[in-house]
Amino acid sequence: MAVRAYAQRHEWPLDRVDVAVRFGAQGQVVKNIGLVGELTPAQRDQLLAVAGRCPVHRLLTKDVTIITVPTLLAEPAPLP
């Protein structure tokens, strides 16, 4: 979303952003980003830099504590 918003703000011809994320062999996160559109090499570099500053990327690259809170969900009442 951050990449698309940046491209729109600059009126760059970004048609689509494809992102695939997987875990690598050593436990690292591998992110593949495909930028589709008639972009210059400088525009592509800038959009990839924006992708590295997006909130999700920042979350994945900082020390994070995950707290799991068990929650009981009520079952819906049966229909008559």
PDB file of N, CA, C and O in Angstrom:
ATOM      1  N   MET A   1       0.818  -1.185   0.000  1.00  0.00           N
ATOM      2  CA  MET A   1       0.000   0.000   0.000  1.00  0.00           C
ATOM      3  C   MET A   1       0.868   1.257   0.000  1.00  0.00           C
ATOM      4  O   MET A   1       0.545   2.225  -0.673  1.00  0.00           O
ATOM      5  N   ALA A   2       1.944   1.237   0.744  1.00  0.00           N
ATOM      6  CA  ALA A   2       2.821   2.409   0.813  1.00  0.00           C
ATOM      7  C   ALA A   2       3.459   2.683  -0.544  1.00  0.00           C
ATOM      8  O   ALA A   2       3.567   3.834  -0.969  1.00  0.00           O
ATOM      9  N   VAL A   3       3.868   1.628  -1.223  1.00  0.00           N
ATOM     10  CA  VAL A   3       4.507   1.771  -2.537  1.00  0.00           C
ATOM     11  C   VAL A   3       3.505   2.329  -3.542  1.00  0.00           C
ATOM     12  O   VAL A   3       3.813   3.256  -4.294  1.00  0.00           O
ATOM     13  N   ARG A   4       2.309   1.776  -3.561  1.00  0.00           N
ATOM     14  CA  ARG A   4       1.277   2.254  -4.491  1.00  0.00           C
ATOM     15  C   ARG A   4       0.933   3.714  -4.208  1.00  0.00           C
ATOM     16  O   ARG A   4       0.826   4.521  -5.125  1.00  0.00           O
ATOM     17  N   ALA A   5       0.775   4.084  -2.939  1.00  0.00           N
ATOM     18  CA  ALA A   5       0.446   5.466  -2.580  1.00  0.00           C
ATOM     19  C   ALA A   5       1.561   6.417  -3.017  1.00  0.00           C
ATOM     20  O   ALA A   5       1.281   7.502  -3.543  1.00  0.00           O
ATOM     21  N   TYR A   6       2.809   6.024  -2.836  1.00  0.00           N
ATOM     22  CA  TYR A   6       3.932   6.859  -3.234  1.00  0.00           C
ATOM     23  C   TYR A   6       3.933   7.070  -4.746  1.00  0.00           C
ATOM     24  O   TYR A   6       4.110   8.193  -5.233  1.00  0.00           O
ATOM     25  N   ALA A   7       3.733   5.992  -5.494  1.00  0.00           N
ATOM     26  CA  ALA A   7       3.707   6.087  -6.960  1.00  0.00           C
ATOM     27  C   ALA A   7       2.551   6.969  -7.427  1.00  0.00           C
ATOM     28  O   ALA A   7       2.720   7.791  -8.339  1.00  0.00           O
ATOM     29  N   GLN A   8       1.392   6.824  -6.819  1.00  0.00           N
ATOM     30  CA  GLN A   8       0.248   7.653  -7.199  1.00  0.00           C
ATOM     31  C   GLN A   8       0.516   9.117  -6.891  1.00  0.00           C
ATOM     32  O   GLN A   8       0.188   9.991  -7.688  1.00  0.00           O
ATOM     33  N   ARG A   9       1.117   9.392  -5.737  1.00  0.00           N
ATOM     34  CA  ARG A   9       1.403  10.771  -5.344  1.00  0.00           C
ATOM     35  C   ARG A   9       2.348  11.448  -6.343  1.00  0.00           C
ATOM     36  O   ARG A   9       2.253  12.634  -6.615  1.00  0.00           O
ATOM     37  N   HIS A  10       3.268  10.647  -6.910  1.00  0.00           N
ATOM     38  CA  HIS A  10       4.223  11.184  -7.882  1.00  0.00           C
ATOM     39  C   HIS A  10       3.766  10.991  -9.334  1.00  0.00           C
ATOM     40  O   HIS A  10       4.511  11.326 -10.254  1.00  0.00           O
ATOM     41  N   GLU A  11       2.579  10.417  -9.499  1.00  0.00           N
ATOM     42  CA  GLU A  11       1.998  10.161 -10.830  1.00  0.00           C
ATOM     43  C   GLU A  11       2.926   9.308 -11.697  1.00  0.00           C
ATOM     44  O   GLU A  11       3.129   9.560 -12.873  1.00  0.00           O
ATOM     45  N   TRP A  12       3.488   8.268 -11.074  1.00  0.00           N
ATOM     46  CA  TRP A  12       4.333   7.323 -11.787  1.00  0.00           C
ATOM     47  C   TRP A  12       3.473   6.185 -12.320  1.00  0.00           C
ATOM     48  O   TRP A  12       2.491   5.781 -11.692  1.00  0.00           O
ATOM     49  N   PRO A  13       3.846   5.598 -13.462  1.00  0.00           N
ATOM     50  CA  PRO A  13       3.032   4.556 -14.100  1.00  0.00           C
ATOM     51  C   PRO A  13       3.188   3.166 -13.480  1.00  0.00           C
ATOM     52  O   PRO A  13       3.639   2.228 -14.136  1.00  0.00           O
ATOM     53  N   LEU A  14       2.817   3.041 -12.225  1.00  0.00           N
ATOM     54  CA  LEU A  14       2.880   1.743 -11.546  1.00  0.00           C
ATOM     55  C   LEU A  14       1.535   1.051 -11.724  1.00  0.00           C
ATOM     56  O   LEU A  14       0.512   1.534 -11.258  1.00  0.00           O
ATOM     57  N   ASP A  15       1.534  -0.061 -12.458  1.00  0.00           N
ATOM     58  CA  ASP A  15       0.292  -0.797 -12.715  1.00  0.00           C
ATOM     59  C   ASP A  15      -0.036  -1.796 -11.619  1.00  0.00           C
ATOM     60  O   ASP A  15      -1.196  -2.017 -11.289  1.00  0.00           O
ATOM     61  N   ARG A  16       1.009  -2.431 -11.072  1.00  0.00           N
ATOM     62  CA  ARG A  16       0.765  -3.489 -10.096  1.00  0.00           C
ATOM     63  C   ARG A  16       2.006  -3.686  -9.235  1.00  0.00           C
ATOM     64  O   ARG A  16       3.126  -3.505  -9.687  1.00  0.00           O
ATOM     65  N   VAL A  17       1.771  -4.084  -7.989  1.00  0.00           N
ATOM     66  CA  VAL A  17       2.853  -4.464  -7.079  1.00  0.00           C
ATOM     67  C   VAL A  17       2.583  -5.901  -6.639  1.00  0.00           C
ATOM     68  O   VAL A  17       1.504  -6.205  -6.143  1.00  0.00           O
ATOM     69  N   ASP A  18       3.535  -6.777  -6.868  1.00  0.00           N
ATOM     70  CA  ASP A  18       3.427  -8.168  -6.422  1.00  0.00           C
ATOM     71  C   ASP A  18       4.452  -8.392  -5.313  1.00  0.00           C
ATOM     72  O   ASP A  18       5.628  -8.063  -5.472  1.00  0.00           O
ATOM     73  N   VAL A  19       3.984  -8.941  -4.192  1.00  0.00           N
ATOM     74  CA  VAL A  19       4.878  -9.218  -3.070  1.00  0.00           C
ATOM     75  C   VAL A  19       4.676 -10.665  -2.633  1.00  0.00           C
ATOM     76  O   VAL A  19       3.550 -11.112  -2.449  1.00  0.00           O
ATOM     77  N   ALA A  20       5.779 -11.374  -2.492  1.00  0.00           N
ATOM     78  CA  ALA A  20       5.752 -12.739  -1.971  1.00  0.00           C
ATOM     79  C   ALA A  20       6.751 -12.796  -0.817  1.00  0.00           C
ATOM     80  O   ALA A  20       7.876 -12.315  -0.942  1.00  0.00           O
ATOM     81  N   VAL A  21       6.331 -13.347   0.294  1.00  0.00           N
ATOM     82  CA  VAL A  21       7.183 -13.447   1.482  1.00  0.00           C
ATOM     83  C   VAL A  21       7.266 -14.906   1.891  1.00  0.00           C
ATOM     84  O   VAL A  21       6.268 -15.618   1.900  1.00  0.00           O
ATOM     85  N   ARG A  22       8.483 -15.340   2.223  1.00  0.00           N
ATOM     86  CA  ARG A  22       8.673 -16.717   2.676  1.00  0.00           C
ATOM     87  C   ARG A  22       9.808 -16.744   3.676  1.00  0.00           C
ATOM     88  O   ARG A  22      10.566 -15.787   3.800  1.00  0.00           O
ATOM     89  N   PHE A  23       9.915 -17.844   4.386  1.00  0.00           N
ATOM     90  CA  PHE A  23      11.019 -18.036   5.312  1.00  0.00           C
ATOM     91  C   PHE A  23      12.158 -18.732   4.589  1.00  0.00           C
ATOM     92  O   PHE A  23      11.949 -19.735   3.908  1.00  0.00           O
ATOM     93  N   GLY A  24      13.357 -18.213   4.734  1.00  0.00           N
ATOM     94  CA  GLY A  24      14.534 -18.810   4.133  1.00  0.00           C
ATOM     95  C   GLY A  24      15.057 -19.960   4.976  1.00  0.00           C
ATOM     96  O   GLY A  24      14.573 -20.225   6.079  1.00  0.00           O
ATOM     97  N   ALA A  25      16.086 -20.629   4.479  1.00  0.00           N
ATOM     98  CA  ALA A  25      16.649 -21.806   5.140  1.00  0.00           C
ATOM     99  C   ALA A  25      17.214 -21.486   6.517  1.00  0.00           C
ATOM    100  O   ALA A  25      17.179 -22.316   7.415  1.00  0.00           O
ATOM    101  N   GLN A  26      17.742 -20.296   6.711  1.00  0.00           N
ATOM    102  CA  GLN A  26      18.353 -19.916   7.985  1.00  0.00           C
ATOM    103  C   GLN A  26      17.376 -19.173   8.894  1.00  0.00           C
ATOM    104  O   GLN A  26      17.793 -18.551   9.865  1.00  0.00           O
ATOM    105  N   GLY A  27      16.073 -19.200   8.573  1.00  0.00           N
ATOM    106  CA  GLY A  27      15.073 -18.546   9.401  1.00  0.00           C
ATOM    107  C   GLY A  27      14.837 -17.092   9.054  1.00  0.00           C
ATOM    108  O   GLY A  27      14.024 -16.428   9.676  1.00  0.00           O
ATOM    109  N   GLN A  28      15.558 -16.589   8.054  1.00  0.00           N
ATOM    110  CA  GLN A  28      15.336 -15.208   7.668  1.00  0.00           C
ATOM    111  C   GLN A  28      14.069 -15.086   6.820  1.00  0.00           C
ATOM    112  O   GLN A  28      13.587 -16.061   6.276  1.00  0.00           O
ATOM    113  N   VAL A  29      13.537 -13.881   6.746  1.00  0.00           N
ATOM    114  CA  VAL A  29      12.362 -13.611   5.925  1.00  0.00           C
ATOM    115  C   VAL A  29      12.851 -13.126   4.561  1.00  0.00           C
ATOM    116  O   VAL A  29      13.651 -12.191   4.477  1.00  0.00           O
ATOM    117  N   VAL A  30      12.394 -13.784   3.503  1.00  0.00           N
ATOM    118  CA  VAL A  30      12.774 -13.418   2.136  1.00  0.00           C
ATOM    119  C   VAL A  30      11.562 -12.763   1.480  1.00  0.00           C
ATOM    120  O   VAL A  30      10.490 -13.358   1.412  1.00  0.00           O
ATOM    121  N   LYS A  31      11.750 -11.525   1.023  1.00  0.00           N
ATOM    122  CA  LYS A  31      10.655 -10.752   0.417  1.00  0.00           C
ATOM    123  C   LYS A  31      10.992 -10.489  -1.042  1.00  0.00           C
ATOM    124  O   LYS A  31      12.015  -9.892  -1.342  1.00  0.00           O
ATOM    125  N   ASN A  32      10.131 -10.957  -1.942  1.00  0.00           N
ATOM    126  CA  ASN A  32      10.280 -10.681  -3.359  1.00  0.00           C
ATOM    127  C   ASN A  32       9.249  -9.617  -3.739  1.00  0.00           C
ATOM    128  O   ASN A  32       8.066  -9.771  -3.426  1.00  0.00           O
ATOM    129  N   ILE A  33       9.717  -8.551  -4.393  1.00  0.00           N
ATOM    130  CA  ILE A  33       8.818  -7.480  -4.806  1.00  0.00           C
ATOM    131  C   ILE A  33       8.903  -7.330  -6.317  1.00  0.00           C
ATOM    132  O   ILE A  33       9.990  -7.143  -6.872  1.00  0.00           O
ATOM    133  N   GLY A  34       7.749  -7.409  -6.980  1.00  0.00           N
ATOM    134  CA  GLY A  34       7.662  -7.177  -8.413  1.00  0.00           C
ATOM    135  C   GLY A  34       6.908  -5.883  -8.666  1.00  0.00           C
ATOM    136  O   GLY A  34       5.808  -5.694  -8.162  1.00  0.00           O
ATOM    137  N   LEU A  35       7.529  -4.982  -9.416  1.00  0.00           N
ATOM    138  CA  LEU A  35       6.900  -3.716  -9.771  1.00  0.00           C
ATOM    139  C   LEU A  35       6.578  -3.752 -11.259  1.00  0.00           C
ATOM    140  O   LEU A  35       7.479  -3.875 -12.090  1.00  0.00           O
ATOM    141  N   VAL A  36       5.310  -3.671 -11.602  1.00  0.00           N
ATOM    142  CA  VAL A  36       4.863  -3.765 -12.989  1.00  0.00           C
ATOM    143  C   VAL A  36       4.433  -2.384 -13.452  1.00  0.00           C
ATOM    144  O   VAL A  36       3.590  -1.742 -12.822  1.00  0.00           O
ATOM    145  N   GLY A  37       5.013  -1.949 -14.541  1.00  0.00           N
ATOM    146  CA  GLY A  37       4.671  -0.654 -15.112  1.00  0.00           C
ATOM    147  C   GLY A  37       5.867  -0.095 -15.872  1.00  0.00           C
ATOM    148  O   GLY A  37       6.985  -0.605 -15.774  1.00  0.00           O
ATOM    149  N   GLU A  38       5.645   0.952 -16.630  1.00  0.00           N
ATOM    150  CA  GLU A  38       6.698   1.597 -17.417  1.00  0.00           C
ATOM    151  C   GLU A  38       7.477   2.565 -16.534  1.00  0.00           C
ATOM    152  O   GLU A  38       7.390   3.784 -16.674  1.00  0.00           O
ATOM    153  N   LEU A  39       8.256   2.007 -15.615  1.00  0.00           N
ATOM    154  CA  LEU A  39       9.017   2.797 -14.653  1.00  0.00           C
ATOM    155  C   LEU A  39      10.469   2.920 -15.088  1.00  0.00           C
ATOM    156  O   LEU A  39      11.025   1.999 -15.685  1.00  0.00           O
ATOM    157  N   THR A  40      11.078   4.050 -14.745  1.00  0.00           N
ATOM    158  CA  THR A  40      12.505   4.208 -14.995  1.00  0.00           C
ATOM    159  C   THR A  40      13.267   3.452 -13.913  1.00  0.00           C
ATOM    160  O   THR A  40      12.718   3.154 -12.844  1.00  0.00           O
ATOM    161  N   PRO A  41      14.545   3.154 -14.163  1.00  0.00           N
ATOM    162  CA  PRO A  41      15.335   2.507 -13.117  1.00  0.00           C
ATOM    163  C   PRO A  41      15.366   3.332 -11.821  1.00  0.00           C
ATOM    164  O   PRO A  41      15.319   2.762 -10.720  1.00  0.00           O
ATOM    165  N   ALA A  42      15.419   4.650 -11.918  1.00  0.00           N
ATOM    166  CA  ALA A  42      15.433   5.496 -10.721  1.00  0.00           C
ATOM    167  C   ALA A  42      14.110   5.393  -9.965  1.00  0.00           C
ATOM    168  O   ALA A  42      14.093   5.355  -8.728  1.00  0.00           O
ATOM    169  N   GLN A  43      13.004   5.335 -10.698  1.00  0.00           N
ATOM    170  CA  GLN A  43      11.697   5.190 -10.055  1.00  0.00           C
ATOM    171  C   GLN A  43      11.597   3.846  -9.349  1.00  0.00           C
ATOM    172  O   GLN A  43      11.101   3.761  -8.221  1.00  0.00           O
ATOM    173  N   ARG A  44      12.083   2.783  -9.989  1.00  0.00           N
ATOM    174  CA  ARG A  44      12.069   1.451  -9.365  1.00  0.00           C
ATOM    175  C   ARG A  44      12.895   1.449  -8.079  1.00  0.00           C
ATOM    176  O   ARG A  44      12.465   0.927  -7.058  1.00  0.00           O
ATOM    177  N   ASP A  45      14.078   2.049  -8.139  1.00  0.00           N
ATOM    178  CA  ASP A  45      14.932   2.117  -6.945  1.00  0.00           C
ATOM    179  C   ASP A  45      14.225   2.865  -5.821  1.00  0.00           C
ATOM    180  O   ASP A  45      14.275   2.450  -4.662  1.00  0.00           O
ATOM    181  N   GLN A  46      13.576   3.970  -6.150  1.00  0.00           N
ATOM    182  CA  GLN A  46      12.893   4.760  -5.131  1.00  0.00           C
ATOM    183  C   GLN A  46      11.728   3.976  -4.525  1.00  0.00           C
ATOM    184  O   GLN A  46      11.509   4.001  -3.317  1.00  0.00           O
ATOM    185  N   LEU A  47      10.965   3.262  -5.359  1.00  0.00           N
ATOM    186  CA  LEU A  47       9.831   2.481  -4.857  1.00  0.00           C
ATOM    187  C   LEU A  47      10.302   1.331  -3.973  1.00  0.00           C
ATOM    188  O   LEU A  47       9.655   1.010  -2.971  1.00  0.00           O
ATOM    189  N   LEU A  48      11.423   0.711  -4.316  1.00  0.00           N
ATOM    190  CA  LEU A  48      11.967  -0.349  -3.463  1.00  0.00           C
ATOM    191  C   LEU A  48      12.441   0.229  -2.131  1.00  0.00           C
ATOM    192  O   LEU A  48      12.293  -0.415  -1.086  1.00  0.00           O
ATOM    193  N   ALA A  49      12.980   1.437  -2.151  1.00  0.00           N
ATOM    194  CA  ALA A  49      13.378   2.092  -0.905  1.00  0.00           C
ATOM    195  C   ALA A  49      12.150   2.386  -0.046  1.00  0.00           C
ATOM    196  O   ALA A  49      12.177   2.185   1.180  1.00  0.00           O
ATOM    197  N   VAL A  50      11.064   2.811  -0.673  1.00  0.00           N
ATOM    198  CA  VAL A  50       9.817   3.057   0.054  1.00  0.00           C
ATOM    199  C   VAL A  50       9.315   1.763   0.676  1.00  0.00           C
ATOM    200  O   VAL A  50       8.870   1.747   1.823  1.00  0.00           O
ATOM    201  N   ALA A  51       9.417   0.657  -0.059  1.00  0.00           N
ATOM    202  CA  ALA A  51       8.976  -0.648   0.462  1.00  0.00           C
ATOM    203  C   ALA A  51       9.753  -1.022   1.722  1.00  0.00           C
ATOM    204  O   ALA A  51       9.208  -1.639   2.633  1.00  0.00           O
ATOM    205  N   GLY A  52      11.013  -0.617   1.798  1.00  0.00           N
ATOM    206  CA  GLY A  52      11.827  -0.907   2.967  1.00  0.00           C
ATOM    207  C   GLY A  52      11.489  -0.052   4.178  1.00  0.00           C
ATOM    208  O   GLY A  52      11.913  -0.353   5.292  1.00  0.00           O
ATOM    209  N   ARG A  53      10.723   1.010   3.959  1.00  0.00           N
ATOM    210  CA  ARG A  53      10.340   1.892   5.064  1.00  0.00           C
ATOM    211  C   ARG A  53       8.874   1.751   5.454  1.00  0.00           C
ATOM    212  O   ARG A  53       8.401   2.465   6.337  1.00  0.00           O
ATOM    213  N   CYS A  54       8.154   0.822   4.821  1.00  0.00           N
ATOM    214  CA  CYS A  54       6.726   0.689   5.117  1.00  0.00           C
ATOM    215  C   CYS A  54       6.541   0.104   6.524  1.00  0.00           C
ATOM    216  O   CYS A  54       7.435  -0.546   7.069  1.00  0.00           O
ATOM    217  N   PRO A  55       5.384   0.329   7.143  1.00  0.00           N
ATOM    218  CA  PRO A  55       5.157  -0.144   8.516  1.00  0.00           C
ATOM    219  C   PRO A  55       5.327  -1.648   8.700  1.00  0.00           C
ATOM    220  O   PRO A  55       5.849  -2.093   9.728  1.00  0.00           O
ATOM    221  N   VAL A  56       4.915  -2.448   7.736  1.00  0.00           N
ATOM    222  CA  VAL A  56       5.043  -3.904   7.876  1.00  0.00           C
ATOM    223  C   VAL A  56       6.518  -4.297   7.860  1.00  0.00           C
ATOM    224  O   VAL A  56       6.965  -5.120   8.672  1.00  0.00           O
ATOM    225  N   HIS A  57       7.296  -3.714   6.967  1.00  0.00           N
ATOM    226  CA  HIS A  57       8.730  -4.017   6.915  1.00  0.00           C
ATOM    227  C   HIS A  57       9.408  -3.618   8.221  1.00  0.00           C
ATOM    228  O   HIS A  57      10.219  -4.368   8.765  1.00  0.00           O
ATOM    229  N   ARG A  58       9.050  -2.454   8.740  1.00  0.00           N
ATOM    230  CA  ARG A  58       9.632  -2.005  10.013  1.00  0.00           C
ATOM    231  C   ARG A  58       9.293  -2.961  11.146  1.00  0.00           C
ATOM    232  O   ARG A  58      10.131  -3.253  12.002  1.00  0.00           O
ATOM    233  N   LEU A  59       8.068  -3.447  11.163  1.00  0.00           N
ATOM    234  CA  LEU A  59       7.664  -4.395  12.196  1.00  0.00           C
ATOM    235  C   LEU A  59       8.482  -5.674  12.108  1.00  0.00           C
ATOM    236  O   LEU A  59       8.918  -6.226  13.122  1.00  0.00           O
ATOM    237  N   LEU A  60       8.707  -6.162  10.893  1.00  0.00           N
ATOM    238  CA  LEU A  60       9.439  -7.414  10.718  1.00  0.00           C
ATOM    239  C   LEU A  60      10.924  -7.283  11.032  1.00  0.00           C
ATOM    240  O   LEU A  60      11.593  -8.279  11.325  1.00  0.00           O
ATOM    241  N   THR A  61      11.466  -6.080  10.965  1.00  0.00           N
ATOM    242  CA  THR A  61      12.904  -5.924  11.151  1.00  0.00           C
ATOM    243  C   THR A  61      13.297  -5.421  12.531  1.00  0.00           C
ATOM    244  O   THR A  61      14.476  -5.230  12.800  1.00  0.00           O
ATOM    245  N   LYS A  62      12.343  -5.206  13.410  1.00  0.00           N
ATOM    246  CA  LYS A  62      12.714  -4.770  14.759  1.00  0.00           C
ATOM    247  C   LYS A  62      12.395  -5.878  15.753  1.00  0.00           C
ATOM    248  O   LYS A  62      11.660  -6.812  15.444  1.00  0.00           O
ATOM    249  N   ASP A  63      12.968  -5.773  16.932  1.00  0.00           N
ATOM    250  CA  ASP A  63      12.679  -6.745  17.979  1.00  0.00           C
ATOM    251  C   ASP A  63      11.224  -6.565  18.408  1.00  0.00           C
ATOM    252  O   ASP A  63      10.824  -5.477  18.808  1.00  0.00           O
ATOM    253  N   VAL A  64      10.482  -7.632  18.326  1.00  0.00           N
ATOM    254  CA  VAL A  64       9.059  -7.579  18.630  1.00  0.00           C
ATOM    255  C   VAL A  64       8.727  -8.643  19.657  1.00  0.00           C
ATOM    256  O   VAL A  64       9.206  -9.769  19.573  1.00  0.00           O
ATOM    257  N   THR A  65       7.933  -8.278  20.616  1.00  0.00           N
ATOM    258  CA  THR A  65       7.413  -9.238  21.581  1.00  0.00           C
ATOM    259  C   THR A  65       5.980  -9.534  21.183  1.00  0.00           C
ATOM    260  O   THR A  65       5.183  -8.615  21.005  1.00  0.00           O
ATOM    261  N   ILE A  66       5.655 -10.796  21.039  1.00  0.00           N
ATOM    262  CA  ILE A  66       4.296 -11.193  20.696  1.00  0.00           C
ATOM    263  C   ILE A  66       3.634 -11.739  21.947  1.00  0.00           C
ATOM    264  O   ILE A  66       4.162 -12.633  22.600  1.00  0.00           O
ATOM    265  N   ILE A  67       2.500 -11.179  22.280  1.00  0.00           N
ATOM    266  CA  ILE A  67       1.733 -11.620  23.437  1.00  0.00           C
ATOM    267  C   ILE A  67       0.469 -12.294  22.928  1.00  0.00           C
ATOM    268  O   ILE A  67      -0.299 -11.688  22.179  1.00  0.00           O
ATOM    269  N   THR A  68       0.267 -13.539  23.312  1.00  0.00           N
ATOM    270  CA  THR A  68      -0.933 -14.268  22.910  1.00  0.00           C
ATOM    271  C   THR A  68      -1.932 -14.210  24.048  1.00  0.00           C
ATOM    272  O   THR A  68      -1.613 -14.570  25.178  1.00  0.00           O
ATOM    273  N   VAL A  69      -3.115 -13.748  23.746  1.00  0.00           N
ATOM    274  CA  VAL A  69      -4.173 -13.639  24.745  1.00  0.00           C
ATOM    275  C   VAL A  69      -5.277 -14.610  24.354  1.00  0.00           C
ATOM    276  O   VAL A  69      -5.918 -14.448  23.316  1.00  0.00           O
ATOM    277  N   PRO A  70      -5.492 -15.664  25.152  1.00  0.00           N
ATOM    278  CA  PRO A  70      -6.572 -16.595  24.816  1.00  0.00           C
ATOM    279  C   PRO A  70      -7.917 -15.884  24.963  1.00  0.00           C
ATOM    280  O   PRO A  70      -8.155 -15.168  25.934  1.00  0.00           O
ATOM    281  N   THR A  71      -8.745 -16.060  23.985  1.00  0.00           N
ATOM    282  CA  THR A  71     -10.049 -15.418  23.982  1.00  0.00           C
ATOM    283  C   THR A  71     -11.117 -16.475  23.739  1.00  0.00           C
ATOM    284  O   THR A  71     -10.993 -17.273  22.813  1.00  0.00           O
ATOM    285  N   LEU A  72     -12.123 -16.472  24.566  1.00  0.00           N
ATOM    286  CA  LEU A  72     -13.230 -17.409  24.390  1.00  0.00           C
ATOM    287  C   LEU A  72     -14.285 -16.735  23.526  1.00  0.00           C
ATOM    288  O   LEU A  72     -14.742 -15.625  23.830  1.00  0.00           O
ATOM    289  N   LEU A  73     -14.648 -17.385  22.471  1.00  0.00           N
ATOM    290  CA  LEU A  73     -15.669 -16.849  21.581  1.00  0.00           C
ATOM    291  C   LEU A  73     -16.981 -17.559  21.870  1.00  0.00           C
ATOM    292  O   LEU A  73     -17.027 -18.785  22.010  1.00  0.00           O
ATOM    293  N   ALA A  74     -18.033 -16.813  21.965  1.00  0.00           N
ATOM    294  CA  ALA A  74     -19.346 -17.398  22.222  1.00  0.00           C
ATOM    295  C   ALA A  74     -19.857 -18.061  20.944  1.00  0.00           C
ATOM    296  O   ALA A  74     -19.705 -17.528  19.856  1.00  0.00           O
ATOM    297  N   GLU A  75     -20.420 -19.222  21.118  1.00  0.00           N
ATOM    298  CA  GLU A  75     -21.030 -19.914  19.984  1.00  0.00           C
ATOM    299  C   GLU A  75     -22.354 -19.231  19.664  1.00  0.00           C
ATOM    300  O   GLU A  75     -23.098 -18.855  20.574  1.00  0.00           O
ATOM    301  N   PRO A  76     -22.673 -19.080  18.393  1.00  0.00           N
ATOM    302  CA  PRO A  76     -23.980 -18.481  18.067  1.00  0.00           C
ATOM    303  C   PRO A  76     -25.123 -19.390  18.509  1.00  0.00           C
ATOM    304  O   PRO A  76     -24.987 -20.622  18.499  1.00  0.00           O
ATOM    305  N   ALA A  77     -26.193 -18.764  18.893  1.00  0.00           N
ATOM    306  CA  ALA A  77     -27.378 -19.547  19.314  1.00  0.00           C
ATOM    307  C   ALA A  77     -27.928 -20.271  18.090  1.00  0.00           C
ATOM    308  O   ALA A  77     -27.947 -19.736  16.992  1.00  0.00           O
ATOM    309  N   PRO A  78     -28.371 -21.533  18.288  1.00  0.00           N
ATOM    310  CA  PRO A  78     -28.938 -22.279  17.149  1.00  0.00           C
ATOM    311  C   PRO A  78     -30.238 -21.608  16.680  1.00  0.00           C
ATOM    312  O   PRO A  78     -30.975 -21.016  17.461  1.00  0.00           O
ATOM    313  N   LEU A  79     -30.430 -21.680  15.379  1.00  0.00           N
ATOM    314  CA  LEU A  79     -31.658 -21.118  14.807  1.00  0.00           C
ATOM    315  C   LEU A  79     -32.837 -22.020  15.129  1.00  0.00           C
ATOM    316  O   LEU A  79     -32.693 -23.257  15.141  1.00  0.00           O
ATOM    317  N   PRO A  80     -34.016 -21.452  15.386  1.00  0.00           N
ATOM    318  CA  PRO A  80     -35.188 -22.278  15.718  1.00  0.00           C
ATOM    319  C   PRO A  80     -35.672 -23.088  14.538  1.00  0.00           C
ATOM    320  O   PRO A  80     -35.460 -22.894  13.437  1.00  0.00           O
TER     321      PRO A  80
END
